[in-house]
Amino acid sequence: MTDAGTQSDTALAADAAHPSRREQILRAAAQLFAERGSRSVGVDDVGAAVGVTGPAIYRHFASKDAMLAEMLEGISRRLLAGARERVAAAGPAPAAQLRALVAFQVDFALDNPALITVQDRDLGSLSAEDAARVRRLQRRYVEVWVDVLARLRPEEGTAGSRARAHAVFGLVNSTPHSAGRVPRAEMAALLAAMAEAAALA
C-alpha cells in the first residue's frame, strides 16, 4: 500500500514538507497511477493510501478523472512558470539560459518520478477538453526551450529546435527507469551533462 507521507514527488504541493489534505490525495493518486495506471485505481484505493474512506475523497474531488486532470494541469503550469523564471534569472545569454532550463528539467524529473510516468502514460485518459488544456500548457513550455535553442543554433530553425527540445525531454524523463541506481547528485550531474550535449550536438 502506498504511504502518502513517504512519496518523493514534490511538485503537487506548495510546501512539499507540509502538504494539505488535497495535496496529499493528489500525491497518493500520482503514486498509485504510476504503479498501476489510472484506469486500474479506484477512489477507495486513493482514500486508503491517505487514511480516509473513499467517499471522503469527494469532499476534495468530484471524481478520479478530476484528480488526474488537476494533477496533469497543475504540473504543466508549474513547469511553464518554473521555466520562465529560470530563463529570466539566467540573464540574456542563451547558453546560460539553456543550462538553467536543463537543471530545472533534471530536478523536476528526479524529484517527481511518479508524475513523469503518469504524464507520459495517462494523458490519453483525460477528457478531450482537459487533454487540450494540458497540451496547450505543454506546448507553451516547449516553446520556452525552442526560443533558447533557436538563438543557440539559428541555422536550424524552429522545427529543428523543437526536435532538439523533445529529444532532451525524452532523455531526462527516462529517469523513472533509472533513478536510484546512483546517488541523486551524481545522477543529476550525469543527466545535465548528457542533456546539454544532446541539446547542442
GROMACS .gro file of C-alpha atoms in nm:
model
  201
    1MET     CA    1   0.000   0.000   0.000
    2THR     CA    2   0.125   0.347  -0.082
    3ASP     CA    3   0.227   0.570   0.206
    4ALA     CA    4   0.141   0.925   0.108
    5GLY     CA    5   0.385   1.060   0.362
    6THR     CA    6   0.688   0.896   0.206
    7GLN     CA    7   0.633   0.977  -0.159
    8SER     CA    8   0.922   1.155  -0.325
    9ASP     CA    9   0.713   1.359  -0.568
   10THR     CA   10   0.717   1.724  -0.465
   11ALA     CA   11   0.555   1.919  -0.748
   12LEU     CA   12   0.197   1.870  -0.630
   13ALA     CA   13   0.238   2.060  -0.303
   14ALA     CA   14   0.306   2.427  -0.244
   15ASP     CA   15   0.506   2.318   0.062
   16ALA     CA   16   0.635   1.968  -0.007
   17ALA     CA   17   0.715   1.906   0.361
   18HIS     CA   18   0.364   2.005   0.477
   19PRO     CA   19   0.112   1.918   0.205
   20SER     CA   20  -0.255   1.997   0.255
   21ARG     CA   21  -0.505   1.710   0.261
   22ARG     CA   22  -0.595   1.786  -0.102
   23GLU     CA   23  -0.229   1.777  -0.197
   24GLN     CA   24  -0.180   1.452  -0.004
   25ILE     CA   25  -0.462   1.299  -0.206
   26LEU     CA   26  -0.306   1.411  -0.533
   27ARG     CA   27   0.035   1.278  -0.432
   28ALA     CA   28  -0.111   0.943  -0.331
   29ALA     CA   29  -0.309   0.927  -0.655
   30ALA     CA   30   0.004   1.006  -0.858
   31GLN     CA   31   0.194   0.722  -0.692
   32LEU     CA   32  -0.089   0.475  -0.745
   33PHE     CA   33  -0.149   0.586  -1.104
   34ALA     CA   34   0.223   0.547  -1.176
   35GLU     CA   35   0.231   0.198  -1.026
   36ARG     CA   36  -0.091   0.062  -1.176
   37GLY     CA   37  -0.226   0.303  -1.435
   38SER     CA   38  -0.509   0.546  -1.363
   39ARG     CA   39  -0.774   0.314  -1.504
   40SER     CA   40  -0.680   0.039  -1.259
   41VAL     CA   41  -0.702   0.261  -0.950
   42GLY     CA   42  -1.029   0.334  -0.770
   43VAL     CA   43  -1.126   0.620  -0.542
   44ASP     CA   44  -1.124   0.376  -0.249
   45ASP     CA   45  -0.759   0.290  -0.327
   46VAL     CA   46  -0.661   0.656  -0.314
   47GLY     CA   47  -0.855   0.705   0.008
   48ALA     CA   48  -0.683   0.408   0.172
   49ALA     CA   49  -0.344   0.549   0.077
   50VAL     CA   50  -0.410   0.868   0.274
   51GLY     CA   51  -0.606   0.705   0.556
   52VAL     CA   52  -0.958   0.818   0.468
   53THR     CA   53  -1.263   0.644   0.329
   54GLY     CA   54  -1.323   0.663  -0.043
   55PRO     CA   55  -1.634   0.882  -0.005
   56ALA     CA   56  -1.430   1.138   0.191
   57ILE     CA   57  -1.226   1.196  -0.124
   58TYR     CA   58  -1.535   1.351  -0.283
   59ARG     CA   59  -1.509   1.644  -0.045
   60HIS     CA   60  -1.199   1.743  -0.242
   61PHE     CA   61  -1.251   1.599  -0.592
   62ALA     CA   62  -1.562   1.526  -0.794
   63SER     CA   63  -1.411   1.209  -0.943
   64LYS     CA   64  -1.092   1.018  -1.010
   65ASP     CA   65  -1.082   1.183  -1.353
   66ALA     CA   66  -1.089   1.522  -1.180
   67MET     CA   67  -0.783   1.418  -0.977
   68LEU     CA   68  -0.595   1.320  -1.290
   69ALA     CA   69  -0.690   1.640  -1.471
   70GLU     CA   70  -0.583   1.863  -1.181
   71MET     CA   71  -0.263   1.665  -1.141
   72LEU     CA   72  -0.153   1.696  -1.504
   73GLU     CA   73  -0.268   2.054  -1.549
   74GLY     CA   74  -0.102   2.155  -1.223
   75ILE     CA   75   0.238   2.013  -1.312
   76SER     CA   76   0.217   2.161  -1.661
   77ARG     CA   77   0.154   2.505  -1.512
   78ARG     CA   78   0.440   2.457  -1.266
   79LEU     CA   79   0.679   2.354  -1.543
   80LEU     CA   80   0.587   2.655  -1.755
   81ALA     CA   81   0.618   2.904  -1.469
   82GLY     CA   82   0.944   2.748  -1.350
   83ALA     CA   83   1.099   2.754  -1.695
   84ARG     CA   84   1.015   3.120  -1.744
   85GLU     CA   85   1.156   3.207  -1.402
   86ARG     CA   86   1.481   3.018  -1.467
   87VAL     CA   87   1.532   3.180  -1.807
   88ALA     CA   88   1.472   3.526  -1.664
   89ALA     CA   89   1.712   3.463  -1.373
   90ALA     CA   90   1.985   3.326  -1.602
   91GLY     CA   91   2.036   3.656  -1.783
   92PRO     CA   92   2.037   3.727  -2.156
   93ALA     CA   93   2.294   3.470  -2.273
   94PRO     CA   94   2.120   3.170  -2.436
   95ALA     CA   95   2.392   2.928  -2.320
   96ALA     CA   96   2.325   3.024  -1.958
   97GLN     CA   97   1.951   3.001  -2.017
   98LEU     CA   98   1.991   2.650  -2.159
   99ARG     CA   99   2.191   2.538  -1.855
  100ALA     CA  100   1.918   2.678  -1.630
  101LEU     CA  101   1.644   2.500  -1.824
  102VAL     CA  102   1.834   2.171  -1.820
  103ALA     CA  103   1.893   2.194  -1.445
  104PHE     CA  104   1.525   2.271  -1.390
  105GLN     CA  105   1.405   1.978  -1.601
  106VAL     CA  106   1.653   1.739  -1.437
  107ASP     CA  107   1.546   1.843  -1.087
  108PHE     CA  108   1.180   1.808  -1.177
  109ALA     CA  109   1.229   1.461  -1.324
  110LEU     CA  110   1.437   1.333  -1.033
  111ASP     CA  111   1.202   1.476  -0.770
  112ASN     CA  112   0.881   1.363  -0.941
  113PRO     CA  113   0.923   1.017  -1.095
  114ALA     CA  114   0.559   0.920  -1.045
  115LEU     CA  115   0.436   1.235  -1.216
  116ILE     CA  116   0.671   1.179  -1.508
  117THR     CA  117   0.525   0.830  -1.551
  118VAL     CA  118   0.164   0.947  -1.520
  119GLN     CA  119   0.214   1.237  -1.760
  120ASP     CA  120   0.367   1.006  -2.018
  121ARG     CA  121   0.115   0.724  -1.986
  122ASP     CA  122  -0.218   0.867  -1.871
  123LEU     CA  123  -0.262   1.191  -2.065
  124GLY     CA  124  -0.479   0.994  -2.306
  125SER     CA  125  -0.716   0.907  -2.021
  126LEU     CA  126  -0.825   1.270  -1.982
  127SER     CA  127  -1.140   1.406  -2.140
  128ALA     CA  128  -1.085   1.583  -2.470
  129GLU     CA  129  -1.134   1.923  -2.303
  130ASP     CA  130  -0.892   1.853  -2.018
  131ALA     CA  131  -0.634   1.698  -2.251
  132ALA     CA  132  -0.647   2.001  -2.480
  133ARG     CA  133  -0.588   2.234  -2.185
  134VAL     CA  134  -0.286   2.030  -2.067
  135ARG     CA  135  -0.142   2.009  -2.418
  136ARG     CA  136  -0.168   2.387  -2.462
  137LEU     CA  137   0.037   2.435  -2.146
  138GLN     CA  138   0.289   2.172  -2.257
  139ARG     CA  139   0.333   2.343  -2.595
  140ARG     CA  140   0.399   2.673  -2.422
  141TYR     CA  141   0.664   2.502  -2.208
  142VAL     CA  142   0.829   2.356  -2.516
  143GLU     CA  143   0.831   2.698  -2.680
  144VAL     CA  144   1.037   2.840  -2.392
  145TRP     CA  145   1.303   2.583  -2.484
  146VAL     CA  146   1.262   2.645  -2.856
  147ASP     CA  147   1.327   3.016  -2.814
  148VAL     CA  148   1.653   2.947  -2.628
  149LEU     CA  149   1.770   2.671  -2.862
  150ALA     CA  150   1.689   2.874  -3.173
  151ARG     CA  151   1.919   3.151  -3.054
  152LEU     CA  152   2.197   2.899  -2.993
  153ARG     CA  153   2.153   2.729  -3.330
  154PRO     CA  154   1.981   2.984  -3.556
  155GLU     CA  155   2.070   2.789  -3.869
  156GLU     CA  156   1.840   2.505  -3.765
  157GLY     CA  157   1.517   2.697  -3.749
  158THR     CA  158   1.219   2.644  -3.525
  159ALA     CA  159   1.145   2.287  -3.631
  160GLY     CA  160   1.499   2.173  -3.554
  161SER     CA  161   1.496   2.346  -3.218
  162ARG     CA  162   1.165   2.186  -3.129
  163ALA     CA  163   1.302   1.842  -3.222
  164ARG     CA  164   1.606   1.904  -3.000
  165ALA     CA  165   1.384   2.007  -2.709
  166HIS     CA  166   1.177   1.690  -2.733
  167ALA     CA  167   1.493   1.480  -2.756
  168VAL     CA  168   1.618   1.636  -2.431
  169PHE     CA  169   1.284   1.569  -2.261
  170GLY     CA  170   1.298   1.207  -2.370
  171LEU     CA  171   1.646   1.166  -2.227
  172VAL     CA  172   1.579   1.340  -1.896
  173ASN     CA  173   1.233   1.190  -1.847
  174SER     CA  174   1.372   0.838  -1.868
  175THR     CA  175   1.465   0.877  -1.501
  176PRO     CA  176   1.174   0.676  -1.357
  177HIS     CA  177   1.351   0.375  -1.509
  178SER     CA  178   1.698   0.462  -1.381
  179ALA     CA  179   1.671   0.687  -1.074
  180GLY     CA  180   1.804   0.536  -0.753
  181ARG     CA  181   2.080   0.336  -0.918
  182VAL     CA  182   2.335   0.606  -0.837
  183PRO     CA  183   2.324   0.885  -0.577
  184ARG     CA  184   2.096   1.172  -0.670
  185ALA     CA  185   2.372   1.433  -0.704
  186GLU     CA  186   2.566   1.208  -0.939
  187MET     CA  187   2.255   1.128  -1.139
  188ALA     CA  188   2.167   1.497  -1.169
  189ALA     CA  189   2.515   1.584  -1.292
  190LEU     CA  190   2.514   1.296  -1.541
  191LEU     CA  191   2.172   1.384  -1.678
  192ALA     CA  192   2.256   1.753  -1.705
  193ALA     CA  193   2.577   1.683  -1.897
  194MET     CA  194   2.403   1.442  -2.131
  195ALA     CA  195   2.105   1.675  -2.184
  196GLU     CA  196   2.327   1.975  -2.265
  197ALA     CA  197   2.529   1.762  -2.507
  198ALA     CA  198   2.211   1.640  -2.675
  199ALA     CA  199   2.073   1.994  -2.698
  200LEU     CA  200   2.389   2.125  -2.865
  201ALA     CA  201   2.509   1.824  -3.066
   0.00000   0.00000   0.00000
